[in-house]
Short mmCIF file of N, CA and C in Angstrom, two decimals:
data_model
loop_
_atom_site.label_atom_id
_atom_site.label_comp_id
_atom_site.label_asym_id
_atom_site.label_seq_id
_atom_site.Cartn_x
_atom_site.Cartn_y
_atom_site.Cartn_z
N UNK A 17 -56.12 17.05 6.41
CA UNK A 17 -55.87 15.62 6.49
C UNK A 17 -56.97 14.92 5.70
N UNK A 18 -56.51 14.29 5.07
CA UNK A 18 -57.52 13.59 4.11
C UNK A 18 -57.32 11.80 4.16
N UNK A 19 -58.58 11.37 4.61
CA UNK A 19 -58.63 9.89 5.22
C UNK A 19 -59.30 9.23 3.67
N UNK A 20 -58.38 8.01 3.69
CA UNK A 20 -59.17 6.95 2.91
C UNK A 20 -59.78 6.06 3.62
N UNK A 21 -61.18 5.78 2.14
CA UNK A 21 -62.24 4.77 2.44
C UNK A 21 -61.39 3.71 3.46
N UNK A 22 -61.80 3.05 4.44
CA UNK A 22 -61.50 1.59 4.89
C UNK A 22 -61.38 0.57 4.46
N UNK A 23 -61.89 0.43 3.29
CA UNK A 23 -61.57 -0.65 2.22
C UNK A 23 -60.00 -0.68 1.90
N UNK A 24 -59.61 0.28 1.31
CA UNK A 24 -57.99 0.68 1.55
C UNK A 24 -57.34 0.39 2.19
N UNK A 25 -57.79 1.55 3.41
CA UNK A 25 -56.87 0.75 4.93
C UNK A 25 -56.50 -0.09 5.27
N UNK A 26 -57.81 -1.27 4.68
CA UNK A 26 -57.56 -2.40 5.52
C UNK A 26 -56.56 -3.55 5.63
N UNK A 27 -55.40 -3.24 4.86
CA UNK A 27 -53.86 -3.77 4.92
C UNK A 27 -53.43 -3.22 5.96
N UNK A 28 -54.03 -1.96 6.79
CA UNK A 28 -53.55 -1.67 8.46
C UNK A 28 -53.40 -2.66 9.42
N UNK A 29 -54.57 -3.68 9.20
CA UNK A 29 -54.78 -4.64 10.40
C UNK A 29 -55.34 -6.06 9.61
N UNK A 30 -54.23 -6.53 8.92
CA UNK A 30 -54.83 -7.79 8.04
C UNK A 30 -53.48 -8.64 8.61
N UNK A 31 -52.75 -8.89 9.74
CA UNK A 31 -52.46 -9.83 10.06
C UNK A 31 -52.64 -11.09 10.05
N UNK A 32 -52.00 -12.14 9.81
CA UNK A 32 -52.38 -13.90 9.70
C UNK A 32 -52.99 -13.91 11.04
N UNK A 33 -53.32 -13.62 12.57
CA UNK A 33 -53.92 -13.90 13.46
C UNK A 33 -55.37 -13.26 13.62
N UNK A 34 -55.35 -12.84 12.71
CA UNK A 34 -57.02 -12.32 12.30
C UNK A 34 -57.59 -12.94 11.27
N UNK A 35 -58.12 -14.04 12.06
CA UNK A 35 -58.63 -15.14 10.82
C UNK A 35 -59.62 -14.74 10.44
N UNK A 36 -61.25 -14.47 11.22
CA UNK A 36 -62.50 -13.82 10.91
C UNK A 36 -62.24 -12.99 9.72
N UNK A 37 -63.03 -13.52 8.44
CA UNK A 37 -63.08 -12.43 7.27
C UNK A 37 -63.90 -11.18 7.73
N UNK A 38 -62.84 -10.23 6.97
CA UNK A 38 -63.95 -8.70 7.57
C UNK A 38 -63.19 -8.30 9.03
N UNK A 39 -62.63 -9.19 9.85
CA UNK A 39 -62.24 -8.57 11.47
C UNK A 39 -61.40 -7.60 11.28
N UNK A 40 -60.26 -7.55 9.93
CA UNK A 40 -59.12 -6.76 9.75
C UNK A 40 -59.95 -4.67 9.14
N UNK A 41 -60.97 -5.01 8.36
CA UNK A 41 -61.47 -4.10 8.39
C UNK A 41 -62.50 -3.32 9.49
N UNK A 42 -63.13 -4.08 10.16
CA UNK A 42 -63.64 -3.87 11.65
C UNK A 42 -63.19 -3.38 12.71
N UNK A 43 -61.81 -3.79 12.58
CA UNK A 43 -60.41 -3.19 13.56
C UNK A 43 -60.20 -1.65 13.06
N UNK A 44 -59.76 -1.56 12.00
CA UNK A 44 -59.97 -0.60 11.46
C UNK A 44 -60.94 0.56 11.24
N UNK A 45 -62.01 0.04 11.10
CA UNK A 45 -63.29 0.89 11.41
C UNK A 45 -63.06 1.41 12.96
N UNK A 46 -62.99 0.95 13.66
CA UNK A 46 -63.21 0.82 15.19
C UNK A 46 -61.95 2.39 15.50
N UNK A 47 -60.61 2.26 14.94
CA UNK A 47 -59.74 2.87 14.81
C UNK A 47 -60.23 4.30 14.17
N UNK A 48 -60.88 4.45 13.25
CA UNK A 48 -61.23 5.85 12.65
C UNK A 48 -62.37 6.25 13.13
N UNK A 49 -63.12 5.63 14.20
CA UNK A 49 -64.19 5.81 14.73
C UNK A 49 -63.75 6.77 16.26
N UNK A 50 -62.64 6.07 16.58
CA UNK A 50 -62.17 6.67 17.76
C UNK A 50 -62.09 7.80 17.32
N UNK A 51 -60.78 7.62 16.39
CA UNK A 51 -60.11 9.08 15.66
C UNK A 51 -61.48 10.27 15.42
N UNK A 52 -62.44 10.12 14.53
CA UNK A 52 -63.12 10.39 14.78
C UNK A 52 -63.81 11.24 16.18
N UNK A 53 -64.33 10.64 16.81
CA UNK A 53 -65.03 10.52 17.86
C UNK A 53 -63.84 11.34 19.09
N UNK A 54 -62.37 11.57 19.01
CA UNK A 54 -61.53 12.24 19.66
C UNK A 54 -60.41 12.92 18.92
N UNK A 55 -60.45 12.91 17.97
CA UNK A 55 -59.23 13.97 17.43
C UNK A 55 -58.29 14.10 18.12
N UNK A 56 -58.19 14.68 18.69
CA UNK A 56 -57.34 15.67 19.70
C UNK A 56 -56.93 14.16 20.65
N UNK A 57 -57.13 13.12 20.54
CA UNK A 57 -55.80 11.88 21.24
C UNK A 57 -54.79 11.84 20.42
N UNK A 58 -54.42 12.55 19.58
CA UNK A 58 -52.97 12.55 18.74
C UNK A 58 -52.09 13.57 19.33
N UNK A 59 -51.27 12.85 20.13
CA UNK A 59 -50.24 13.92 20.46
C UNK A 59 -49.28 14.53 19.64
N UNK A 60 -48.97 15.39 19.24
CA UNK A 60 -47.66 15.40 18.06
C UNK A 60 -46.29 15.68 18.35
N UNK A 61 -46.23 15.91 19.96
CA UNK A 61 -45.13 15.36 20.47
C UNK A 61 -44.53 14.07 20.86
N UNK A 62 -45.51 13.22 20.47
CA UNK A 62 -44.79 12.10 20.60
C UNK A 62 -45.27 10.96 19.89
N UNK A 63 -45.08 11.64 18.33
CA UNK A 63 -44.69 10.89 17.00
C UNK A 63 -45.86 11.86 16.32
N UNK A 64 -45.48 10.80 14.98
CA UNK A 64 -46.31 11.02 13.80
C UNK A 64 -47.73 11.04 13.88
N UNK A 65 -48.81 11.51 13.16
CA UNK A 65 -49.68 10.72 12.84
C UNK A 65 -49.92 9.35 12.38
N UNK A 66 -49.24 9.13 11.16
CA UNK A 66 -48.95 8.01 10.52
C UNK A 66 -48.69 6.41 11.94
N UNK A 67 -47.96 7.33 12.39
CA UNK A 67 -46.92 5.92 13.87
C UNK A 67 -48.17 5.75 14.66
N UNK A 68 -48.73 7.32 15.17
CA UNK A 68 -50.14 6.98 15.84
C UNK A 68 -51.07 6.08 15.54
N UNK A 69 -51.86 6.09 14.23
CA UNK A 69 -52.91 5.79 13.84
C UNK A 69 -52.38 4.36 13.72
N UNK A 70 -51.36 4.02 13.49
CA UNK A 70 -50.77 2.19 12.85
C UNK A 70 -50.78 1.38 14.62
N UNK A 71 -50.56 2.30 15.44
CA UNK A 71 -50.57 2.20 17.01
C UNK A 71 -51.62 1.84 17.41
N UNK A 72 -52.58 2.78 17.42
CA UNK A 72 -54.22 2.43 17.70
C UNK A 72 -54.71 1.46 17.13
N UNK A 73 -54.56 1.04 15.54
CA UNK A 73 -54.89 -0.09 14.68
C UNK A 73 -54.63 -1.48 15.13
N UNK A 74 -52.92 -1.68 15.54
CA UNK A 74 -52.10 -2.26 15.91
C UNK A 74 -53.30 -2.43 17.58
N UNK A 75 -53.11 -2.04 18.32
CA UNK A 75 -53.94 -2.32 19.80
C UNK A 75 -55.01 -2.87 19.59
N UNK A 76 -56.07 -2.38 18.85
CA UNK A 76 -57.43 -2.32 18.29
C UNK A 76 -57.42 -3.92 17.85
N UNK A 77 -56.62 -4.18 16.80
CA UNK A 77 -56.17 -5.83 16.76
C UNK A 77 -56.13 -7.02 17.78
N UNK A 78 -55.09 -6.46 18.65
CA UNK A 78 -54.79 -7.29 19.81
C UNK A 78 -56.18 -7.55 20.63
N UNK A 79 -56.63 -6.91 21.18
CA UNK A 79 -57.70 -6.83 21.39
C UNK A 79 -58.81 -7.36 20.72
N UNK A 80 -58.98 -7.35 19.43
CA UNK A 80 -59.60 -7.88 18.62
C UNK A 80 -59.58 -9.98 18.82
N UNK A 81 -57.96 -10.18 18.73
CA UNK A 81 -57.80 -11.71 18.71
C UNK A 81 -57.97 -12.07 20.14
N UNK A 82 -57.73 -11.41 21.28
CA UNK A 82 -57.91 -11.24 22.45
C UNK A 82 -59.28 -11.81 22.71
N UNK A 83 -60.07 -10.60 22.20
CA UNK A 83 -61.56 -11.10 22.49
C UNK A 83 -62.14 -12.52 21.88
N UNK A 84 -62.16 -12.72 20.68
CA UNK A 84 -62.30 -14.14 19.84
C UNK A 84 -61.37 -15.47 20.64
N UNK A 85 -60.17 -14.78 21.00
CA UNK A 85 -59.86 -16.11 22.18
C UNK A 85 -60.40 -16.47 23.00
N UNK A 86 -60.98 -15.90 23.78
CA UNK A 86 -61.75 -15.81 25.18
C UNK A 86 -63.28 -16.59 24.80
N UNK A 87 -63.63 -16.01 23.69
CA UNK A 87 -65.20 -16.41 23.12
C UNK A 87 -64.63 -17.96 22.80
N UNK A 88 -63.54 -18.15 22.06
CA UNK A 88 -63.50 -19.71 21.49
C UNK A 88 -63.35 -20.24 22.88
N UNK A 89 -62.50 -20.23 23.74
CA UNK A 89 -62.27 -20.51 25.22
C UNK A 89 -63.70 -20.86 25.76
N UNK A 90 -64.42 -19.87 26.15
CA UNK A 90 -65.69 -19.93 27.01
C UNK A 90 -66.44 -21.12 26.58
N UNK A 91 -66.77 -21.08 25.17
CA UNK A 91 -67.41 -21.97 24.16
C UNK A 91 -67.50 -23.73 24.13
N UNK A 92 -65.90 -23.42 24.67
CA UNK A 92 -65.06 -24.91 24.78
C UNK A 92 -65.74 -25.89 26.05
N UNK A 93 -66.08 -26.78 25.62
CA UNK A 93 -66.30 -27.77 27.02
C UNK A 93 -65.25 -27.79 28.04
N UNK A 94 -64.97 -27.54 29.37
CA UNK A 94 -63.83 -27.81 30.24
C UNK A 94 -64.17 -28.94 31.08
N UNK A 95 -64.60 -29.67 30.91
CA UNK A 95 -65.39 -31.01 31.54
C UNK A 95 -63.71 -32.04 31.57
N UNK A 96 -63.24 -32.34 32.40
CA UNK A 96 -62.06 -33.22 32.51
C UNK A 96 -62.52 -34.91 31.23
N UNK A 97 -63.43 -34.76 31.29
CA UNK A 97 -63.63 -36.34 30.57
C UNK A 97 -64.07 -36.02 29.11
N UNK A 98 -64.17 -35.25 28.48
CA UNK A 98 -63.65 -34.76 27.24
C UNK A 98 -62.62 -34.28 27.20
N UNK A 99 -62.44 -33.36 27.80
CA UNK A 99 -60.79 -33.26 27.33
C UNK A 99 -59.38 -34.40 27.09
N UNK A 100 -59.80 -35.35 28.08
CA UNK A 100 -59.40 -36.42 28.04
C UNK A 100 -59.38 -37.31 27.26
N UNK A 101 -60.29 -37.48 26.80
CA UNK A 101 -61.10 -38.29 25.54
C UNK A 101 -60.97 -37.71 23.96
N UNK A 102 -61.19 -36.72 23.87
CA UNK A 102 -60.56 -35.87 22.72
C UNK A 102 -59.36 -35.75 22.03
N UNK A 103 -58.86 -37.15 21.70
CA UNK A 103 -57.48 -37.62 21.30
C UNK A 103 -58.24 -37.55 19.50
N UNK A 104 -56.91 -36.44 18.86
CA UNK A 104 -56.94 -36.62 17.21
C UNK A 104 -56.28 -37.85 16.62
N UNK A 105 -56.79 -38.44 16.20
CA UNK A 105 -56.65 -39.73 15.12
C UNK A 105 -55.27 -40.19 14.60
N UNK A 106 -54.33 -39.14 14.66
CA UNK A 106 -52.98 -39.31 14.45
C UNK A 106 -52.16 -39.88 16.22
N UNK A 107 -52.98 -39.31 17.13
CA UNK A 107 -52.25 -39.64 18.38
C UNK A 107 -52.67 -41.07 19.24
N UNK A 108 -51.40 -41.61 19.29
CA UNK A 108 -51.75 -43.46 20.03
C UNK A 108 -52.20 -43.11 21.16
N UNK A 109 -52.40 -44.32 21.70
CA UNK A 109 -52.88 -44.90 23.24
C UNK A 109 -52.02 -43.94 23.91
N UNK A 110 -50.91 -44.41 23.92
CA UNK A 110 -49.90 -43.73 24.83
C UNK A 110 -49.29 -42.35 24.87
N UNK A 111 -50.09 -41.78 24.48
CA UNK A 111 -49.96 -40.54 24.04
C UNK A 111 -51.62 -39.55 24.76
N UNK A 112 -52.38 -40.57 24.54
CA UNK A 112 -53.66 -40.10 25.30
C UNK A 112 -53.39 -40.24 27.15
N UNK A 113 -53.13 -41.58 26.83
CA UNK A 113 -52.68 -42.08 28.41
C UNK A 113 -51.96 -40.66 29.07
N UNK A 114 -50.68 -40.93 28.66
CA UNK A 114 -49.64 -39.54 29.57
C UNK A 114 -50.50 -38.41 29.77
N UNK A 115 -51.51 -37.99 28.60
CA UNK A 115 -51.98 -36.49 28.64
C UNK A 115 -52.86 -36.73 29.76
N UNK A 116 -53.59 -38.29 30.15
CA UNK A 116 -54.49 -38.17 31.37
C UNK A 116 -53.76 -38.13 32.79
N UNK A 117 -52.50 -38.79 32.54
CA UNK A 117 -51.78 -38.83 33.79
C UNK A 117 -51.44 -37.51 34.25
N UNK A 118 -50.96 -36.56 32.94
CA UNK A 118 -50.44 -35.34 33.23
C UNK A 118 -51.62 -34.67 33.92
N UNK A 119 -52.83 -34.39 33.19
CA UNK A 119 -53.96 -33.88 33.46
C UNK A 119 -54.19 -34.09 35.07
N UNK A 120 -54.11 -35.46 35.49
CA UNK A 120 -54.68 -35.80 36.57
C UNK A 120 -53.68 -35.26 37.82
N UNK A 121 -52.22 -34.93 37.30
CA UNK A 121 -50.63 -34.38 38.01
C UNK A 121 -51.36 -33.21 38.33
N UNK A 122 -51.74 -32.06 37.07
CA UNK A 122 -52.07 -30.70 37.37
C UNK A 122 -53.22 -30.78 38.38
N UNK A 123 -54.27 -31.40 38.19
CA UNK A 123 -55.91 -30.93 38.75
C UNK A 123 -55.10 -31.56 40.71
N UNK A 124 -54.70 -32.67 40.66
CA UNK A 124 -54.13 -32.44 42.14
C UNK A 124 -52.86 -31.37 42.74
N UNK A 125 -52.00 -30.78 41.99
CA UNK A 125 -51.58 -30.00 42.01
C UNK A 125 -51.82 -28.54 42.00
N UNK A 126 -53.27 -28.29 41.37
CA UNK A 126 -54.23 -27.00 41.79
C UNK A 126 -55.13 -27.85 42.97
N UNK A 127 -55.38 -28.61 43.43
CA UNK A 127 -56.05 -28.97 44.58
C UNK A 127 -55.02 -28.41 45.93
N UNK A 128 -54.34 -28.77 45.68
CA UNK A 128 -53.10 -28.14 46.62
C UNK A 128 -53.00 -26.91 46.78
N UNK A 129 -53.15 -25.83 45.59
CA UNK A 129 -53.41 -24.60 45.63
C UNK A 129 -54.49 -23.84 46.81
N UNK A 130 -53.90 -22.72 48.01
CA UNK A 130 -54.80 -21.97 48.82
C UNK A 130 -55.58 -21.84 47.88
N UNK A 131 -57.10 -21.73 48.15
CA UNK A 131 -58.19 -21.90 47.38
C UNK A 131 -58.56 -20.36 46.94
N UNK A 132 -57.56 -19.45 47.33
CA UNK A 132 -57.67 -17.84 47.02
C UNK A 132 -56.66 -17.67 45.74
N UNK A 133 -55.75 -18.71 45.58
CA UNK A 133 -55.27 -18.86 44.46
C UNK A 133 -55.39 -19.30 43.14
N UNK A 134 -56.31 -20.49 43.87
CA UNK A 134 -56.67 -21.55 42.67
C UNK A 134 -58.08 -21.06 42.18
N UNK A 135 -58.82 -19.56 42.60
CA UNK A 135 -60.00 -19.34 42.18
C UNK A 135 -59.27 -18.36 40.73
N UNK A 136 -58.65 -17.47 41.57
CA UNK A 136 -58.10 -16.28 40.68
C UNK A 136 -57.13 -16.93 39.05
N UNK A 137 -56.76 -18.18 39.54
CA UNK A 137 -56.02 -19.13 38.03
C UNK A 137 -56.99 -19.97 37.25
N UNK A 138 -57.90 -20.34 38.20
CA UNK A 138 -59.17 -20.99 36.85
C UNK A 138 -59.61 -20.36 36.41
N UNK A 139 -60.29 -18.94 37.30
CA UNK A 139 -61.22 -18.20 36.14
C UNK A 139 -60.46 -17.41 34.74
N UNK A 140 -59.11 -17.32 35.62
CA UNK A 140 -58.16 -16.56 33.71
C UNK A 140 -57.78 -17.56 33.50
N UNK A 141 -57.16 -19.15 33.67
CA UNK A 141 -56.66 -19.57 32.56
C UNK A 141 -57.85 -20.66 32.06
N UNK A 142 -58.89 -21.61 32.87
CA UNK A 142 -59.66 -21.93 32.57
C UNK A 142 -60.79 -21.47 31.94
N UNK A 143 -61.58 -20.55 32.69
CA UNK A 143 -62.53 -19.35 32.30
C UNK A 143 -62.35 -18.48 31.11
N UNK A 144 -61.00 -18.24 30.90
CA UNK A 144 -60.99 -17.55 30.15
C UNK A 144 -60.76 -15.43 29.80
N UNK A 145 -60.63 -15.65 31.44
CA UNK A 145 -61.20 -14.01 31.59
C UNK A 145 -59.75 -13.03 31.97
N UNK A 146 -59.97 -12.04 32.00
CA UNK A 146 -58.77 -10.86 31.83
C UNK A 146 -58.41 -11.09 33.62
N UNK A 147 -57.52 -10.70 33.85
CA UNK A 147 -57.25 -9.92 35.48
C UNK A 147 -58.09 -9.50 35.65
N UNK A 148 -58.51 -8.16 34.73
CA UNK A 148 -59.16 -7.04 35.24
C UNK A 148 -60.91 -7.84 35.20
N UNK A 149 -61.04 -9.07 34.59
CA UNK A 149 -62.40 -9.33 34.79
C UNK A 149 -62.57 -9.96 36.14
N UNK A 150 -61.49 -10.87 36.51
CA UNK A 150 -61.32 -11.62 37.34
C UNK A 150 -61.35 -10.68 38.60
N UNK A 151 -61.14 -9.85 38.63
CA UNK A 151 -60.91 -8.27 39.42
C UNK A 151 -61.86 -8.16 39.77
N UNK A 152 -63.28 -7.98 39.12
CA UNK A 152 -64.38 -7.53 38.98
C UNK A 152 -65.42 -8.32 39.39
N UNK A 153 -65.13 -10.00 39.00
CA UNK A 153 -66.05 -10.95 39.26
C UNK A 153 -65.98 -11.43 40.82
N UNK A 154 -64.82 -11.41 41.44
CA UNK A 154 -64.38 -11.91 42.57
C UNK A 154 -64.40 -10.49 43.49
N UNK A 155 -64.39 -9.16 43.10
CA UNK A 155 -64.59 -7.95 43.93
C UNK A 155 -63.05 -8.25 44.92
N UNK A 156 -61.79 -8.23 44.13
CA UNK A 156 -61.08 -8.26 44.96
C UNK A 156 -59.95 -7.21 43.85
N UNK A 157 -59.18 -6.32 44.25
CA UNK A 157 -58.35 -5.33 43.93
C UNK A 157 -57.50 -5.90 42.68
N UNK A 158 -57.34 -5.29 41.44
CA UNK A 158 -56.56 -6.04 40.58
C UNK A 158 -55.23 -6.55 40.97
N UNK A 159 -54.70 -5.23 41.99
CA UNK A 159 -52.93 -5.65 42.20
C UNK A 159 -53.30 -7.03 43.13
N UNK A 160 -54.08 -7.46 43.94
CA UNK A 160 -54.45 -8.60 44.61
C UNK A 160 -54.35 -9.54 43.56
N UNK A 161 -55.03 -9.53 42.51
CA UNK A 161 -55.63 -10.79 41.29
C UNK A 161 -54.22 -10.81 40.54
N UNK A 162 -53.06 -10.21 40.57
CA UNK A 162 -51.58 -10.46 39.49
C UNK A 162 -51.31 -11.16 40.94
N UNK A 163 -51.01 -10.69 42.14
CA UNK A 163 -50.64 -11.22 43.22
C UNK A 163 -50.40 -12.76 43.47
N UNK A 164 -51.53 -12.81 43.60
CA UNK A 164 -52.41 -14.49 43.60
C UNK A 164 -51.68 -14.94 42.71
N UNK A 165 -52.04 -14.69 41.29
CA UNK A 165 -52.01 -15.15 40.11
C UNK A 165 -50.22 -15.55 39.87
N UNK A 166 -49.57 -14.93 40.50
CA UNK A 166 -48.41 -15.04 40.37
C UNK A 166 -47.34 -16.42 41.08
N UNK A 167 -48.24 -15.95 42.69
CA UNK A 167 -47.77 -16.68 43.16
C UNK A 167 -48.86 -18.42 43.30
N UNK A 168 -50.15 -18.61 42.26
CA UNK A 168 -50.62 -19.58 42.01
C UNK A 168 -49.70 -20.36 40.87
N UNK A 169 -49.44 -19.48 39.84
CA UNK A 169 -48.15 -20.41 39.18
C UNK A 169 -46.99 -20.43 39.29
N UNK A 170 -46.26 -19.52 40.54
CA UNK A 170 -45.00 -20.61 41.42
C UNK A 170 -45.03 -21.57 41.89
N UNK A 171 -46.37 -21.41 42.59
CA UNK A 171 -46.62 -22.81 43.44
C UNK A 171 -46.90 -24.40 42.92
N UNK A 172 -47.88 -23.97 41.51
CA UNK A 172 -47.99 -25.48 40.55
C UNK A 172 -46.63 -25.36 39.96
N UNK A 173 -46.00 -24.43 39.43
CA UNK A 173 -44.34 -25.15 39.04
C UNK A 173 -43.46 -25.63 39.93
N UNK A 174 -43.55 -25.24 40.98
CA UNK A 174 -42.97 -25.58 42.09
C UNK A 174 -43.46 -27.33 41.97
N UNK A 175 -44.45 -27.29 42.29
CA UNK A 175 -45.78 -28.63 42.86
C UNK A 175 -45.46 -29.73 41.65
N UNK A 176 -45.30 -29.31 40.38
CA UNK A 176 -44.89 -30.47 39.14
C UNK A 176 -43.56 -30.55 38.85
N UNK A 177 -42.72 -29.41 39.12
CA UNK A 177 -41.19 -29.56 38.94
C UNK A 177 -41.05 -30.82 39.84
N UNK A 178 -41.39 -30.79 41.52
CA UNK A 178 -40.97 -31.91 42.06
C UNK A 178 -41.49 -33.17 41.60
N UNK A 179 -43.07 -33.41 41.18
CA UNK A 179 -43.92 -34.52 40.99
C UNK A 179 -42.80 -34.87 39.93
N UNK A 180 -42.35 -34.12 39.01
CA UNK A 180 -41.97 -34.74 37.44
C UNK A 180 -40.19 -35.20 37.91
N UNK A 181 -39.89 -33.94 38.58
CA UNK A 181 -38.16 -34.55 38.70
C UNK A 181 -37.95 -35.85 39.34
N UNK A 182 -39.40 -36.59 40.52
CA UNK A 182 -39.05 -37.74 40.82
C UNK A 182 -38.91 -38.59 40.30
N UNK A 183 -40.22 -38.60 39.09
CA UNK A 183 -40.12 -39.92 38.14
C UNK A 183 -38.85 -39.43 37.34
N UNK A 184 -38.20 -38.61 36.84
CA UNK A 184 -37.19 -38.67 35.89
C UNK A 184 -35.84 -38.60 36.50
N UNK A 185 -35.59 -39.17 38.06
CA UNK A 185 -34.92 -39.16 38.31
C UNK A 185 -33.98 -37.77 39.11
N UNK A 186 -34.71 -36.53 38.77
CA UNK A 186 -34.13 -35.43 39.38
C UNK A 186 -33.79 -34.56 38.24
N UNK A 187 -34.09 -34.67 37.09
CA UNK A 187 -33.40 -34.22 36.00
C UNK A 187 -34.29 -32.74 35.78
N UNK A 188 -34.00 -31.76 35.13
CA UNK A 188 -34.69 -30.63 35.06
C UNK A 188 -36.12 -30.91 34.29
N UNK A 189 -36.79 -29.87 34.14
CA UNK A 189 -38.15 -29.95 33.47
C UNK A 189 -37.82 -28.60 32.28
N UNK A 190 -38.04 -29.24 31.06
CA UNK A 190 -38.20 -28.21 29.97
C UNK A 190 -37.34 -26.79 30.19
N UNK A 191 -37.57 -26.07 29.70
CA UNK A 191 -36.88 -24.73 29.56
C UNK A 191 -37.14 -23.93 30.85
N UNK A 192 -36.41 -23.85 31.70
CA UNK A 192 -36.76 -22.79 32.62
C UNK A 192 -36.09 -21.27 32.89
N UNK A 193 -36.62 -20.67 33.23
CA UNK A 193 -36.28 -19.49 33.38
C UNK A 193 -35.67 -18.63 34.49
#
């Protein structure tokens, strides 16, 4: 088996969601490093090499934008009065307004949330963090943290479906499932 330089490769993992110059070859590195470092994780019963290695690359990625989300996330002020305030130049009054009303719909609508719910939904969707971190930080069982997590966003769709169907009269909310 004969591997090319990474410079090459690196059309493996040069997706448009890998903005960081260099991340698409890094992914890649990371990928022949494993390979490397385990050989013998190539099953050849169940596929190619070729399908393998584009597999690992392919994960190695996800993971990749995964992590840089979380970092831009953390980074981000979550302070309610910037976010609020942080209207782009193209968007009117009334357009800021609703986003505070809405804003102010959700934060009493996670107030409502059992507070075993509403910990396990800020720290992943506010915070920023995996299940499995949220798992870890709170010392409570992962199948517990999807649990919660699951039934924390029935309960706010539940909690804004009604807030929103009153003012609109009863009418549905967006696309549901």
């Amino acid at each position: 088996m004969t591997l090319r330089p990474v410079r090459e490769t690196g059309v493996l993992a040069r997706p448009a969601h890998l903005r960081r110059p260099g991340l698409a070859e890094d992914v890649v590195q990371e990928a022949f490093l494993a390979l490397w470092r385990n050989p013998a994780a190539h099953d050849r019963s169940r596929g190619g090499f070729g399908t393998w290695l584009m597999t690992v690359v392919h994960h190695r990625a996800v993971d990749a934008v995964r992590r840089e989300n979380t970092q831009r996330r953390r980074s981000a002020p979550l302070s309610d009065e910037v976010s609020e305030r942080n209207v782009t130049p193209e968007e009117g009054a009334d357009h800021a307004a609703l986003a505070a009303v809405v804003g102010a719909e959700v934060r009493e609508a996670l107030q409502r949330l059992p507070e075993d719910q509403r910990e396990v939904l800020t720290l992943a969707n506010l915070g920023g963090y995996t299940q499995v971190e949220v798992a870890a930080l709170t010392g409570i069982p992962l199948g517990t943290v999807k649990s919660r997590t699951f039934a924390a966003i029935r309960g706010l769709r539940a909690a804004l479906h009604s807030a929103w169907a009153g003012e609109t009269g009863g009418g549905t909310m967006g696309a549901q499932r």
